[in-house]
Short mmCIF file of C-alpha atoms and ligand atoms in Angstrom, two decimals:
data_model
loop_
_atom_site.label_atom_id
_atom_site.label_comp_id
_atom_site.label_asym_id
_atom_site.label_seq_id
_atom_site.Cartn_x
_atom_site.Cartn_y
_atom_site.Cartn_z
CA MET A 100 -0.66 -119.23 -2.42
CA GLU A 101 -2.94 -122.26 -2.21
CA GLU A 102 -2.23 -124.65 0.60
CA VAL A 103 -0.87 -128.04 -0.37
CA MET A 104 -3.03 -130.92 0.86
CA HIS A 105 -2.31 -134.63 0.89
CA ASN A 106 -4.67 -137.61 0.64
CA ILE A 107 -4.24 -140.06 3.46
CA PHE A 108 -6.02 -143.37 3.97
CA VAL A 109 -6.41 -144.46 7.57
CA TYR A 110 -7.43 -148.05 8.43
CA GLY A 111 -6.68 -148.31 12.18
CA THR A 112 -6.97 -146.30 15.34
CA LEU A 113 -7.27 -142.96 13.43
CA LYS A 114 -10.73 -143.89 11.97
CA GLN A 115 -13.96 -142.45 13.31
CA GLY A 116 -14.99 -144.20 16.47
CA GLN A 117 -11.50 -145.52 17.14
CA PRO A 118 -9.14 -144.56 20.00
CA ASN A 119 -6.96 -142.02 18.13
CA TYR A 120 -9.71 -140.39 16.01
CA HIS A 121 -9.51 -137.28 18.27
CA ILE A 122 -6.21 -136.39 16.52
CA MET A 123 -8.04 -135.97 13.22
CA THR A 124 -10.41 -133.42 14.70
CA ASP A 125 -7.80 -131.46 16.74
CA SER A 126 -7.36 -128.19 14.79
CA LYS A 127 -4.25 -127.35 16.85
CA LEU A 128 -2.44 -130.19 15.10
CA GLY A 129 -3.45 -129.06 11.64
CA LYS A 130 -6.23 -129.73 9.18
CA ALA A 131 -7.82 -133.10 8.37
CA LEU A 132 -10.87 -133.04 6.11
CA PHE A 133 -12.90 -136.22 5.83
CA LYS A 134 -13.35 -137.16 2.20
CA GLY A 135 -14.94 -140.59 2.17
CA ARG A 136 -14.55 -144.25 2.61
CA GLY A 137 -12.54 -146.70 0.58
CA ARG A 138 -10.53 -149.87 0.55
CA THR A 139 -7.15 -150.85 -0.66
CA VAL A 140 -7.03 -152.05 -4.30
CA ASP A 141 -4.33 -154.56 -3.26
CA LYS A 142 -4.69 -157.13 -0.52
CA TYR A 143 -2.52 -156.82 2.63
CA PRO A 144 -2.31 -158.61 5.93
CA LEU A 145 -3.91 -156.34 8.62
CA VAL A 146 -2.85 -157.74 12.00
CA ILE A 147 -3.21 -156.64 15.61
CA ALA A 148 0.20 -157.00 17.23
CA ARG A 149 2.39 -156.20 20.20
CA GLU A 150 1.32 -155.97 23.84
CA GLU A 151 -0.55 -152.71 23.09
CA ASN A 152 -2.76 -154.42 20.38
CA ILE A 153 -1.73 -152.09 17.62
CA PRO A 154 -3.08 -152.53 14.10
CA PHE A 155 -0.43 -152.93 11.38
CA LEU A 156 -0.82 -153.20 7.69
CA LEU A 157 2.09 -155.40 6.72
CA GLU A 158 3.95 -154.58 3.52
CA VAL A 159 3.15 -157.94 1.97
CA PRO A 160 0.86 -157.23 -1.01
CA ARG A 161 -1.38 -159.90 -2.48
CA THR A 162 -1.76 -161.56 0.94
CA GLY A 163 -4.74 -161.16 3.27
CA HIS A 164 -7.65 -158.88 2.44
CA ARG A 165 -8.54 -155.62 0.83
CA ILE A 166 -8.52 -153.24 3.78
CA ALA A 167 -11.33 -150.86 4.62
CA GLY A 168 -10.71 -147.34 5.81
CA GLU A 169 -11.27 -143.59 5.53
CA ILE A 170 -9.81 -141.01 3.19
CA TYR A 171 -8.81 -137.62 4.55
CA SER A 172 -7.19 -134.61 3.00
CA VAL A 173 -4.53 -133.28 5.44
CA ASP A 174 -2.24 -130.30 5.46
CA ASP A 175 1.54 -130.37 5.95
CA GLN A 176 1.25 -129.68 9.62
CA MET A 177 -1.14 -132.59 10.23
CA LEU A 178 0.99 -134.91 8.05
CA GLN A 179 4.06 -134.09 10.03
CA PHE A 180 2.28 -134.62 13.33
CA LEU A 181 0.96 -138.02 12.12
CA ASP A 182 4.42 -139.05 11.04
CA GLU A 183 5.79 -138.43 14.53
CA PHE A 184 2.69 -139.89 16.27
CA GLU A 185 2.91 -143.12 14.15
CA GLY A 186 6.63 -143.47 14.72
CA CYS A 187 7.40 -143.08 11.06
CA PRO A 188 9.75 -144.25 9.69
CA ASP A 189 10.71 -146.72 12.46
CA MET A 190 7.42 -148.35 13.43
CA TYR A 191 5.47 -147.63 10.26
CA GLN A 192 6.61 -146.25 6.90
CA ARG A 193 4.36 -143.85 4.94
CA THR A 194 3.84 -145.24 1.46
CA ILE A 195 1.52 -144.41 -1.42
CA LYS A 196 -1.17 -146.95 -2.18
CA ARG A 197 -4.12 -147.03 -4.58
CA ILE A 198 -7.49 -146.88 -2.88
CA GLU A 199 -10.87 -147.76 -4.32
CA ILE A 200 -13.38 -145.01 -3.46
CA LEU A 201 -16.51 -146.53 -1.94
CA ASP A 202 -18.22 -143.23 -1.03
CA TRP A 203 -17.26 -139.63 -1.12
CA GLU A 204 -18.48 -136.76 0.95
CA GLY A 205 -17.85 -133.14 1.61
CA LYS A 206 -16.72 -132.09 5.03
CA ASP A 207 -20.23 -130.77 5.91
CA GLY A 208 -21.86 -134.06 4.77
CA SER A 209 -22.97 -132.65 1.44
CA PRO A 210 -21.73 -134.63 -1.57
CA GLU A 211 -18.64 -132.89 -2.93
CA GLU A 212 -17.50 -133.37 -6.38
CA ARG A 213 -16.26 -136.93 -6.53
CA PRO A 214 -12.98 -137.61 -8.35
CA ALA A 215 -13.69 -138.84 -11.89
CA ALA A 216 -11.71 -142.01 -11.33
CA SER A 217 -12.92 -144.75 -9.05
CA THR A 218 -9.56 -144.98 -7.34
CA ILE A 219 -7.27 -142.50 -5.66
CA GLU A 220 -3.65 -142.54 -4.56
CA CYS A 221 -3.26 -141.99 -0.82
CA PHE A 222 -0.54 -142.13 1.82
CA VAL A 223 -0.90 -145.09 4.10
CA TYR A 224 1.05 -146.08 7.21
CA SER A 225 2.16 -149.65 6.55
CA THR A 226 5.21 -151.48 7.83
CA THR A 227 8.17 -153.56 6.68
CA SER A 228 9.44 -153.58 10.31
CA TYR A 229 7.42 -156.53 11.54
CA LYS A 230 8.36 -159.78 13.27
CA PRO A 231 8.04 -162.87 11.02
CA GLU A 232 5.63 -164.44 13.56
CA TRP A 233 3.17 -161.56 12.90
CA LEU A 234 2.42 -163.26 9.57
CA SER A 235 0.69 -166.04 11.46
CA LEU A 236 -1.70 -163.68 13.36
CA THR A 237 -5.28 -163.30 12.20
CA TYR A 238 -5.74 -161.15 9.05
CA HIS A 239 -8.52 -158.60 9.50
CA ASP A 240 -10.20 -156.60 6.72
CA CYS A 241 -11.75 -153.84 8.77
CA TYR A 242 -10.16 -152.77 12.07
CA ASP A 243 -12.25 -152.15 15.14
CA SER A 244 -10.49 -151.84 18.48
CA CYS A 245 -13.59 -153.27 20.20
CA GLY A 246 -14.07 -156.13 17.67
CA ALA A 247 -14.86 -159.73 18.52
CA HIS A 248 -11.07 -160.40 18.49
CA GLY A 249 -11.02 -158.98 22.09
CA LEU A 250 -7.71 -157.20 21.48
CA LEU A 251 -8.55 -153.82 22.91
CA PHE A 252 -6.08 -151.12 21.96
CA CYS A 253 -3.91 -149.91 24.90
CA ASP A 254 -3.53 -146.20 24.84
CA ARG A 255 -0.06 -144.68 25.22
CA GLN A 256 -0.92 -143.19 28.67
CA ASP A 257 -1.49 -146.75 29.97
CA ARG A 258 1.83 -148.10 28.58
N1 LIG B 183 -2.99 -145.64 12.93
C1 LIG B 183 -2.81 -145.49 11.53
C2 LIG B 183 -2.03 -146.66 11.15
C3 LIG B 183 -2.42 -147.74 12.10
C4 LIG B 183 -3.02 -146.91 13.24
O1 LIG B 183 -3.48 -147.35 14.23
C5 LIG B 183 -4.21 -145.60 10.83
O2 LIG B 183 -5.24 -145.55 11.52
O3 LIG B 183 -4.25 -145.74 9.59
#
């Protein structure tokens, strides 16, 4: 039987070069195949909040920016791990959002057959459980924990 895979769009600490990317490459946790880069079709506020400087995509469409991120194909095991890791459904909720495909690659770097459509539906960790004051934080369009905002992400071990 063919394995069921799920498209997921990551915009925060799970992206390449970001503090939790190691999860995506840890085969003990399941499979995550990099598919390409994209951005949300809708606009959302992407804020960095809480003491730990955690990126949150707030469930307030048509506000903020179209958010840049990476598209992965993950198996059930990885999806389940990510749900737990991201505190879903308390801290984030996993919703389906439409993502514009900016570039598409195979896992070995060779161009794989790109989906015929220019957009793809992906799971995204966004949140409705935010404090009202988060709406007045800076809205980012592309998260980088080491960005000019100076809000370095604090790893769980340090909390
Ligand atoms: N991890 C998830 C949601 C926010 C975060 O830091 C992600 O990278 O998409």
